[in-house]
Amino acid sequence: MFSKEIYAQRRDKLKKSVANGIILLLGNDESPMNYADNGYHFRQDSTFLYFFGLNHPYLAAILDCETGEDMIFGNDLTVEDFVWMGPQPTIATQSLEVGVSKTGDISSLVSLLKESSVKGRKIHFLPPYRPENKIKLFEWLNIVPDAAKERASLDLMMGVINQRNYKSAEEIQEIRKACDMSVDMHTMAMRMAKPGVSEAQIAAAVQQIAVGAGGQISFPIIATVNGQTLHNHYHGNVLKNSNLFLLDAGAETSMGYAGDLSSTVPVNGKFTSRQKDIYTICLDSHNAAISMLKPGIPFKEVYFESSRVIIRGLKDLGLMKGNVDDALANGAHALFFPCGLGHMMGLDVHDMEDLGEVNVGYDGEPKSTQFGMKSLRLGRKLEPGFVLTIEPGIYFIPELIGQWNSQNHNGDYINFETVEKYKTFGGLRNEEDFLITETGYELLGKPKPKSVDDVEAEWAKG
């Protein structure tokens, strides 16, 4: 954990931001895989971690915006629990470590909430994403699960976002650790990506690096020869000479901070001429986006320029045609680049996505509904302290190509006859993580091999 003073300062700032009523922050519970005593890896709610730092299940907290009090609630474990888990600190002991002296059990929390409701005090809570927390809100506040998201406090959401979006020095240090671990995961994959090796073997080796360093993976690993499927979690294929292998994976530190990197490597160690052409266009787009990072620039503009680079490159190969800006405005590039360019990152790999992309990534402004553009998770002006990813990709998705071709969708900008020849190409991307500084940007973590020469050289070390 960080020092208790850091958590106290964060809570005080949130209470001042929300200004009235009480704030209810729910931690996460254990989540069983198939029965209660066989659970998934426990992951605490990120906002609870941010304000309290306690990585234990079955906790909840109250911040009183008017009295200034902070309270943590949970039921202490018994000796019978210790038989299975070993001795565990009491709620009161844990709470003192983060500067909270007032504690109680869950029944006292329920009484406090009922008393506050009777008095007409505003009870702020965040939109729940776990079903058990939806049930708690129903049992404690009589809010039916389907209404919980709608009833969540926008004042609280924006208060949390306006703190967590700006990473402090101690947070940046943790994110650097995560990124360093993530680079080690990717160099391992590059060295292993040989004919006859399975996707599952690489995924296992990559996860071992994160766990062996005392962390976890920050999201389910994407390790695939079918990179055209953007979030492909199937690991059942064996690598062949002609394949490109795509890894999208990141580490999470023991404090919960994430890294998120993507790499693409040729399985036979050398990019073919066609693979090199597409990879180079994507890398040019990646580097163009990085060069634009600075305070004050809307990230939408960075996305637009990264897309223009892809359109120009694909025009040179005969895959696209027409005016570049017109093609961009009509979303023609989205046939090949249907996802966004990047996203905020911190305690969540897609930071605070549970609080809404419009709130986090657009500062409340509405998002585009155009295919491709609607998947851009970040569009707002960049500010010092933001941590984000840069992740352009080029994908040849047979089903999408077939649909657009049959409808001649964006036919003024796409040479479908040529695109058909690339239908089995697959997909590729590169991704790195950056901090926005007062004057520009900083790459977080050590450099990852990404040029054609560096990727091929890393492969040769295996």
C-alpha positions as MATLAB code, in Angstrom:
seq = 'MFSKEIYAQRRDKLKKSVANGIILLLGNDESPMNYADNGYHFRQDSTFLYFFGLNHPYLAAILDCETGEDMIFGNDLTVEDFVWMGPQPTIATQSLEVGVSKTGDISSLVSLLKESSVKGRKIHFLPPYRPENKIKLFEWLNIVPDAAKERASLDLMMGVINQRNYKSAEEIQEIRKACDMSVDMHTMAMRMAKPGVSEAQIAAAVQQIAVGAGGQISFPIIATVNGQTLHNHYHGNVLKNSNLFLLDAGAETSMGYAGDLSSTVPVNGKFTSRQKDIYTICLDSHNAAISMLKPGIPFKEVYFESSRVIIRGLKDLGLMKGNVDDALANGAHALFFPCGLGHMMGLDVHDMEDLGEVNVGYDGEPKSTQFGMKSLRLGRKLEPGFVLTIEPGIYFIPELIGQWNSQNHNGDYINFETVEKYKTFGGLRNEEDFLITETGYELLGKPKPKSVDDVEAEWAKG';
ca = [
       0.000    0.000    0.000;
       0.921    3.659   -0.247;
       1.204    5.702    2.935;
      -1.964    6.261    4.928;
      -1.582   10.005    4.365;
      -1.990    9.510    0.589;
      -5.273    7.642    1.040;
      -6.551   10.230    3.548;
      -5.752   13.080    1.145;
      -7.556   11.301   -1.681;
     -10.663   10.772    0.460;
     -10.694   14.377    1.666;
     -10.510   15.634   -1.903;
     -13.398   13.391   -2.954;
     -15.588   14.529   -0.068;
     -14.983   18.178   -0.977;
     -15.822   17.421   -4.609;
     -19.126   15.683   -3.857;
     -19.853   18.209   -1.069;
     -23.087   16.794    0.394;
     -24.571   13.599    1.794;
     -22.663   10.364    2.270;
     -20.613    8.312   -0.178;
     -21.023    4.529   -0.183;
     -18.052    2.726   -1.748;
     -18.444   -1.009   -2.228;
     -15.493   -3.358   -2.312;
     -15.690   -6.630   -4.210;
     -16.564  -10.061   -2.823;
     -15.041  -13.412   -3.650;
     -16.476  -14.815   -6.884;
     -16.917  -18.607   -7.064;
     -16.010  -20.507  -10.223;
     -18.312  -23.437   -9.607;
     -18.901  -23.539   -5.839;
     -18.304  -21.144   -2.961;
     -14.959  -22.504   -1.787;
     -13.434  -22.637   -5.284;
     -13.118  -19.018   -6.311;
     -11.656  -16.997   -9.130;
      -8.570  -14.936   -8.309;
      -9.813  -12.118   -6.068;
      -9.533   -8.624   -7.502;
     -10.590   -5.659   -5.392;
     -12.686   -2.898   -6.909;
     -10.245   -0.330   -8.299;
     -11.958    2.721   -6.837;
     -12.015    1.059   -3.421;
      -8.288    0.349   -3.835;
      -7.645    3.945   -4.848;
      -9.268    5.440   -1.751;
      -8.595    2.713    0.815;
      -5.821    0.440   -0.478;
      -7.300   -2.644    1.222;
      -7.120   -5.709   -1.002;
      -9.537   -7.884    0.980;
     -13.039   -9.077    0.075;
     -16.376   -8.265    1.709;
     -15.584   -4.657    2.641;
     -17.584   -1.460    2.204;
     -16.949    2.115    3.257;
     -18.738    5.359    4.009;
     -17.364    8.860    3.495;
     -19.462   11.545    5.160;
     -19.139   14.716    3.092;
     -20.601   16.889    5.848;
     -18.922   15.602    9.027;
     -15.705   14.551    7.272;
     -15.802   11.083    8.838;
     -14.434    7.999    7.039;
     -15.722    4.553    8.059;
     -14.883    1.015    6.914;
     -17.267   -1.893    7.413;
     -16.791   -5.628    7.264;
     -17.198   -8.756    9.362;
     -14.105  -10.035   11.139;
     -13.064  -13.591   10.361;
     -13.192  -16.305   13.008;
     -10.762  -18.959   14.206;
     -12.587  -21.462   12.000;
     -11.711  -19.238    9.007;
      -8.089  -19.147   10.197;
      -7.936  -22.941    9.931;
      -8.183  -22.534    6.150;
      -6.623  -19.109    5.643;
      -4.197  -18.570    8.514;
      -4.498  -15.668   10.974;
      -6.063  -12.553    9.452;
      -6.023   -8.965   10.773;
      -9.239   -7.474   12.100;
     -11.114   -4.833   10.126;
     -10.041   -2.259   12.713;
      -6.359   -3.185   12.345;
      -6.504   -3.044    8.556;
      -8.325    0.274    8.635;
      -5.752    1.983   10.853;
      -3.121    1.232    8.191;
      -4.979    3.540    5.787;
      -5.857    6.222    8.317;
      -9.394    5.154    9.255;
     -10.210    4.729   12.936;
     -13.971    4.212   12.807;
     -15.122    0.719   11.770;
     -18.085   -1.573   12.136;
     -19.626   -4.786   10.920;
     -21.962   -5.027    7.949;
     -25.103   -4.903   10.110;
     -24.010   -1.532   11.500;
     -23.489   -0.282    7.932;
     -27.037   -1.334    7.036;
     -28.356    0.535   10.098;
     -26.409    3.652    9.146;
     -27.778    3.574    5.592;
     -31.363    3.150    6.806;
     -30.933    6.005    9.266;
     -29.499    8.228    6.528;
     -32.407    7.383    4.222;
     -34.953    8.247    6.913;
     -33.229   11.601    7.420;
     -33.383   12.248    3.689;
     -29.630   12.392    3.271;
     -28.281   11.854   -0.233;
     -26.495    8.502   -0.564;
     -23.989    8.543   -3.426;
     -22.811    5.302   -4.992;
     -21.072    4.242   -8.204;
     -22.694    2.098  -10.917;
     -22.182   -1.515   -9.829;
     -20.709   -4.017  -12.306;
     -20.741   -7.050   -9.984;
     -24.107   -8.800   -9.436;
     -23.498   -9.221   -5.706;
     -23.153   -5.456   -5.303;
     -26.371   -4.910   -7.213;
     -28.030   -7.244   -4.723;
     -26.557   -5.304   -1.794;
     -27.984   -2.052   -3.140;
     -31.360   -3.771   -3.443;
     -31.254   -5.186    0.081;
     -29.801   -2.084    1.739;
     -31.383    0.760   -0.264;
     -34.308   -0.927   -2.044;
     -32.821   -0.131   -5.469;
     -33.759   -2.837   -7.949;
     -30.759   -4.167   -9.936;
     -31.985   -2.868  -13.290;
     -32.183    0.661  -11.871;
     -28.811    0.687  -10.081;
     -26.813    2.123  -12.975;
     -29.386    4.853  -13.604;
     -29.546    5.729   -9.880;
     -25.754    5.987   -9.515;
     -24.418    9.420   -8.572;
     -22.965   11.423  -11.455;
     -21.386   13.808   -8.928;
     -19.530   10.882   -7.375;
     -18.546    9.409  -10.745;
     -17.072   12.693  -11.931;
     -15.383   13.257   -8.581;
     -13.661    9.887   -8.848;
     -12.760   10.397  -12.511;
     -11.306   13.844  -11.868;
      -8.927   12.322   -9.343;
      -8.036    8.994  -10.893;
      -7.431   10.450  -14.379;
      -4.396   12.364  -13.079;
      -1.692    9.946  -12.018;
       0.519   10.914   -9.084;
       4.261   10.241   -8.888;
       3.796    7.104   -6.795;
       1.192    5.774   -9.224;
       3.447    6.416  -12.217;
       6.213    4.474  -10.491;
       3.866    1.482  -10.135;
       2.730    1.740  -13.753;
       6.377    1.772  -14.878;
       6.872   -1.496  -12.982;
       3.850   -2.973  -14.741;
       5.132   -1.840  -18.135;
       8.607   -3.263  -17.499;
       7.048   -6.610  -16.588;
       4.864   -6.387  -19.690;
       7.873   -5.823  -21.976;
       9.466   -8.984  -20.545;
       6.254  -10.841  -21.383;
       6.402   -9.659  -24.982;
      10.071  -10.395  -25.590;
       9.461  -13.898  -24.249;
       6.620  -14.351  -26.747;
       8.729  -13.045  -29.647;
      11.457  -15.567  -28.855;
       8.988  -18.435  -28.504;
       6.944  -17.759  -31.656;
       8.379  -20.643  -33.694;
       6.715  -23.220  -35.963;
       5.280  -26.092  -33.930;
       4.825  -24.066  -30.732;
       1.232  -23.682  -29.564;
      -0.554  -20.461  -28.684;
      -1.296  -22.015  -25.284;
       2.403  -22.593  -24.558;
       3.209  -18.961  -25.250;
       0.238  -17.715  -23.223;
       1.338  -19.872  -20.282;
       4.941  -18.627  -20.438;
       3.773  -15.020  -20.663;
       1.497  -15.375  -17.644;
       4.297  -17.044  -15.673;
       6.430  -13.900  -16.029;
       3.722  -11.702  -14.502;
       2.926  -14.099  -11.663;
       6.593  -14.893  -11.038;
       7.321  -11.190  -10.586;
       4.707  -11.009   -7.821;
       1.883   -9.685   -9.967;
      -0.904  -10.933  -12.201;
      -1.998  -10.432  -15.779;
      -3.960   -7.200  -16.184;
      -6.525   -8.793  -18.547;
      -7.028  -12.193  -20.236;
      -4.138  -12.817  -22.628;
      -4.630  -12.496  -26.385;
      -2.069  -14.831  -28.007;
      -3.139  -15.751  -31.507;
      -2.308  -16.427  -35.144;
      -5.750  -15.024  -35.965;
      -5.056  -11.384  -35.197;
      -7.990  -10.247  -37.311;
     -10.214  -11.124  -34.327;
      -9.530   -8.182  -32.060;
     -10.101   -9.847  -28.692;
      -9.192  -13.442  -29.479;
      -8.803  -15.482  -26.281;
      -8.710  -18.883  -27.969;
      -5.279  -20.510  -27.572;
      -5.788  -23.816  -29.382;
      -3.727  -23.288  -32.552;
      -0.199  -24.443  -33.362;
       2.023  -21.838  -35.046;
       3.001  -22.396  -38.691;
       5.705  -20.872  -40.891;
       3.368  -18.542  -42.770;
       1.685  -17.115  -39.675;
       1.940  -13.770  -37.983;
       1.641  -14.186  -34.219;
      -0.055  -11.403  -32.255;
       0.290  -10.947  -28.505;
      -1.799   -8.436  -26.569;
      -0.930   -8.839  -22.898;
      -0.009   -6.829  -19.847;
       1.090   -7.283  -16.271;
      -0.578   -5.985  -13.144;
       1.531   -5.127  -10.107;
       0.688   -6.376   -6.627;
      -0.884   -2.941   -6.000;
      -3.221   -3.354   -8.965;
      -1.618   -1.033  -11.554;
      -1.675   -2.194  -15.166;
       0.497   -2.387  -18.234;
      -0.915   -3.069  -21.711;
       1.256   -3.857  -24.749;
       0.714   -5.455  -28.150;
       3.267   -6.979  -30.505;
       3.236   -8.846  -33.796;
       6.016  -11.212  -34.899;
       6.496  -13.428  -37.992;
       6.577  -17.085  -36.982;
       9.375  -17.942  -39.420;
      11.528  -15.072  -38.141;
      11.309  -12.871  -41.245;
       8.388  -10.770  -42.435;
       7.302  -11.639  -45.958;
       7.154   -8.740  -48.395;
       3.384   -8.446  -47.944;
       3.588   -8.757  -44.154;
       6.357   -6.165  -44.021;
       4.308   -3.719  -46.111;
       1.282   -3.899  -43.825;
       3.369   -3.969  -40.630;
       5.301   -0.879  -41.731;
       2.115    1.076  -42.463;
       0.794    0.205  -39.006;
       4.105    1.126  -37.351;
       4.190    4.448  -39.224;
       0.692    5.143  -37.905;
       1.824    4.203  -34.401;
       4.859    6.489  -34.499;
       2.890    9.370  -36.030;
       0.398    9.163  -33.162;
       3.180    9.129  -30.555;
       4.804   12.198  -32.070;
       1.585   14.173  -31.559;
       1.200   13.479  -27.836;
       1.249   16.641  -25.739;
      -1.003   18.577  -23.372;
      -3.934   20.340  -25.004;
      -4.311   18.211  -28.116;
      -7.653   16.408  -28.460;
      -6.950   12.701  -28.695;
      -9.522   12.534  -31.487;
      -7.056   14.522  -33.603;
      -4.325   11.997  -32.854;
      -6.690    9.217  -33.951;
      -7.574   11.065  -37.159;
      -3.920   11.505  -38.127;
      -3.074    7.884  -37.302;
      -5.969    6.885  -39.567;
      -4.746    9.131  -42.379;
      -1.354    7.418  -42.254;
      -3.082    4.046  -42.637;
      -5.241    5.308  -45.526;
      -2.222    6.713  -47.367;
      -0.284    3.499  -46.896;
      -3.149    1.326  -48.058;
      -3.645    3.615  -51.081;
       0.002    3.036  -52.013;
      -0.700   -0.715  -51.981;
      -3.854   -0.308  -54.078;
      -6.215   -1.330  -51.275;
      -7.800    2.116  -50.900;
      -8.391    5.026  -53.264;
      -9.796    8.537  -53.461;
      -9.268   11.582  -51.277;
      -7.734   10.717  -47.904;
      -9.803   13.152  -45.825;
     -13.025   12.144  -47.569;
     -12.246    8.478  -46.935;
     -11.633    9.295  -43.272;
     -14.818   11.344  -42.931;
     -16.868    8.501  -44.404;
     -15.254    5.903  -42.133;
     -13.783    3.884  -45.005;
     -10.614    3.213  -43.015;
     -12.678    1.328  -40.448;
     -12.803   -1.708  -42.755;
      -9.154   -2.170  -41.792;
      -9.037   -0.210  -38.511;
     -12.392   -0.835  -36.789;
     -11.178   -0.176  -33.247;
      -9.965    2.922  -31.450;
      -6.395    4.143  -31.127;
      -5.989    3.944  -27.361;
      -7.484    4.320  -23.910;
      -6.735    5.588  -20.435;
      -4.834    3.166  -18.205;
      -4.080    2.921  -14.481;
      -5.663    0.718  -11.836;
      -7.785   -0.673  -14.658;
      -6.311   -1.598  -18.008;
      -9.208    0.391  -19.518;
      -9.178    2.873  -16.701;
     -12.554    3.400  -15.028;
     -14.491    1.878  -17.894;
     -17.114    0.947  -15.274;
     -17.796    4.686  -14.893;
     -18.471    5.179  -18.603;
     -16.259    6.000  -21.588;
     -18.140    9.238  -22.210;
     -17.312   10.448  -18.693;
     -13.724    9.191  -18.567;
     -12.521    9.558  -22.132;
     -14.728   12.391  -23.428;
     -15.326   14.526  -20.323;
     -19.069   14.163  -20.839;
     -19.157   15.026  -24.545;
     -21.144   12.567  -26.700;
     -19.234    9.976  -28.706;
     -19.502    9.399  -32.431;
     -21.822    6.596  -33.511;
     -19.916    5.921  -36.750;
     -18.515    2.403  -37.136;
     -14.868    2.463  -36.080;
     -15.013    5.911  -34.518;
     -17.550    4.706  -31.959;
     -14.914    2.301  -30.608;
     -12.511    5.143  -29.785;
     -12.466    5.060  -25.987;
     -10.547    8.326  -25.603;
     -11.277   11.591  -27.411;
     -10.793   14.442  -24.919;
      -7.941   16.942  -24.746;
      -4.844   15.425  -23.183;
      -3.556   16.786  -19.894;
      -0.399   16.284  -17.819;
      -0.785   13.215  -15.616;
      -2.892   11.231  -18.078;
      -1.629    7.710  -18.795;
      -2.800    6.179  -22.060;
      -2.058    3.583  -24.697;
      -1.272    4.000  -28.395;
      -2.514    0.972  -30.343;
      -3.265    1.279  -34.065;
      -3.865   -1.918  -35.994;
      -4.609   -3.155  -39.488;
      -7.005   -6.084  -39.775;
      -8.436   -8.068  -42.669;
     -11.683   -9.489  -41.303;
     -13.227  -11.806  -43.941;
     -16.792  -11.440  -42.713;
     -16.593   -7.640  -42.615;
     -14.910   -7.497  -46.026;
     -17.648   -9.730  -47.450;
     -20.425   -7.587  -46.014;
     -18.967   -4.282  -47.232;
     -18.157   -5.737  -50.648;
     -21.672   -7.125  -51.140;
     -23.111   -3.688  -50.318;
     -20.353   -1.750  -52.121;
     -20.087    0.160  -48.844;
     -17.527    2.962  -49.217;
     -16.815    1.715  -52.718;
     -15.526    5.154  -53.685;
     -12.581    4.621  -51.341;
     -11.949    0.859  -51.278;
     -10.630   -1.371  -54.072;
     -12.526   -4.491  -53.105;
     -10.947   -6.579  -55.876;
      -7.516   -5.998  -54.353;
      -8.769   -6.354  -50.789;
     -10.128   -9.828  -51.624;
      -6.531  -10.938  -52.279;
      -5.665  -10.030  -48.664;
      -8.703  -11.711  -47.125;
      -6.648  -14.387  -45.372;
      -3.867  -12.025  -44.233;
      -5.025  -11.844  -40.588;
      -4.290   -8.799  -38.481;
      -1.529   -6.993  -36.616;
      -0.927   -4.180  -34.172;
       1.631   -2.525  -31.931;
       0.874   -0.962  -28.571;
       2.825    1.020  -25.999;
       1.941    3.027  -22.879;
       2.612    6.734  -22.325;
       2.449    9.435  -19.677;
       1.461   12.941  -20.771;
       3.943   15.385  -19.232;
       3.969   19.184  -18.959;
       5.911   19.439  -22.229;
       5.001   16.303  -24.182;
       5.086   12.617  -23.328;
       7.135    9.868  -21.729;
       7.236    6.201  -22.723;
       6.402    4.143  -19.649;
       8.661    1.167  -19.070;
      11.658    0.047  -21.063;
      11.423    0.085  -24.880;
       9.732   -2.886  -26.543;
      11.107   -4.216  -29.865;
       8.814   -2.816  -32.547;
      10.775   -1.980  -35.707;
      10.981   -4.714  -38.339;
      14.682   -5.229  -37.621;
      14.246   -5.254  -33.842;
      11.337   -7.710  -33.915;
      13.233  -10.086  -36.198;
      16.357   -9.771  -34.021;
      14.360  -10.560  -30.856;
      12.826  -13.616  -32.549;
      16.350  -14.838  -33.383;
      17.280  -14.896  -29.664;
      14.853  -17.750  -29.020;
];
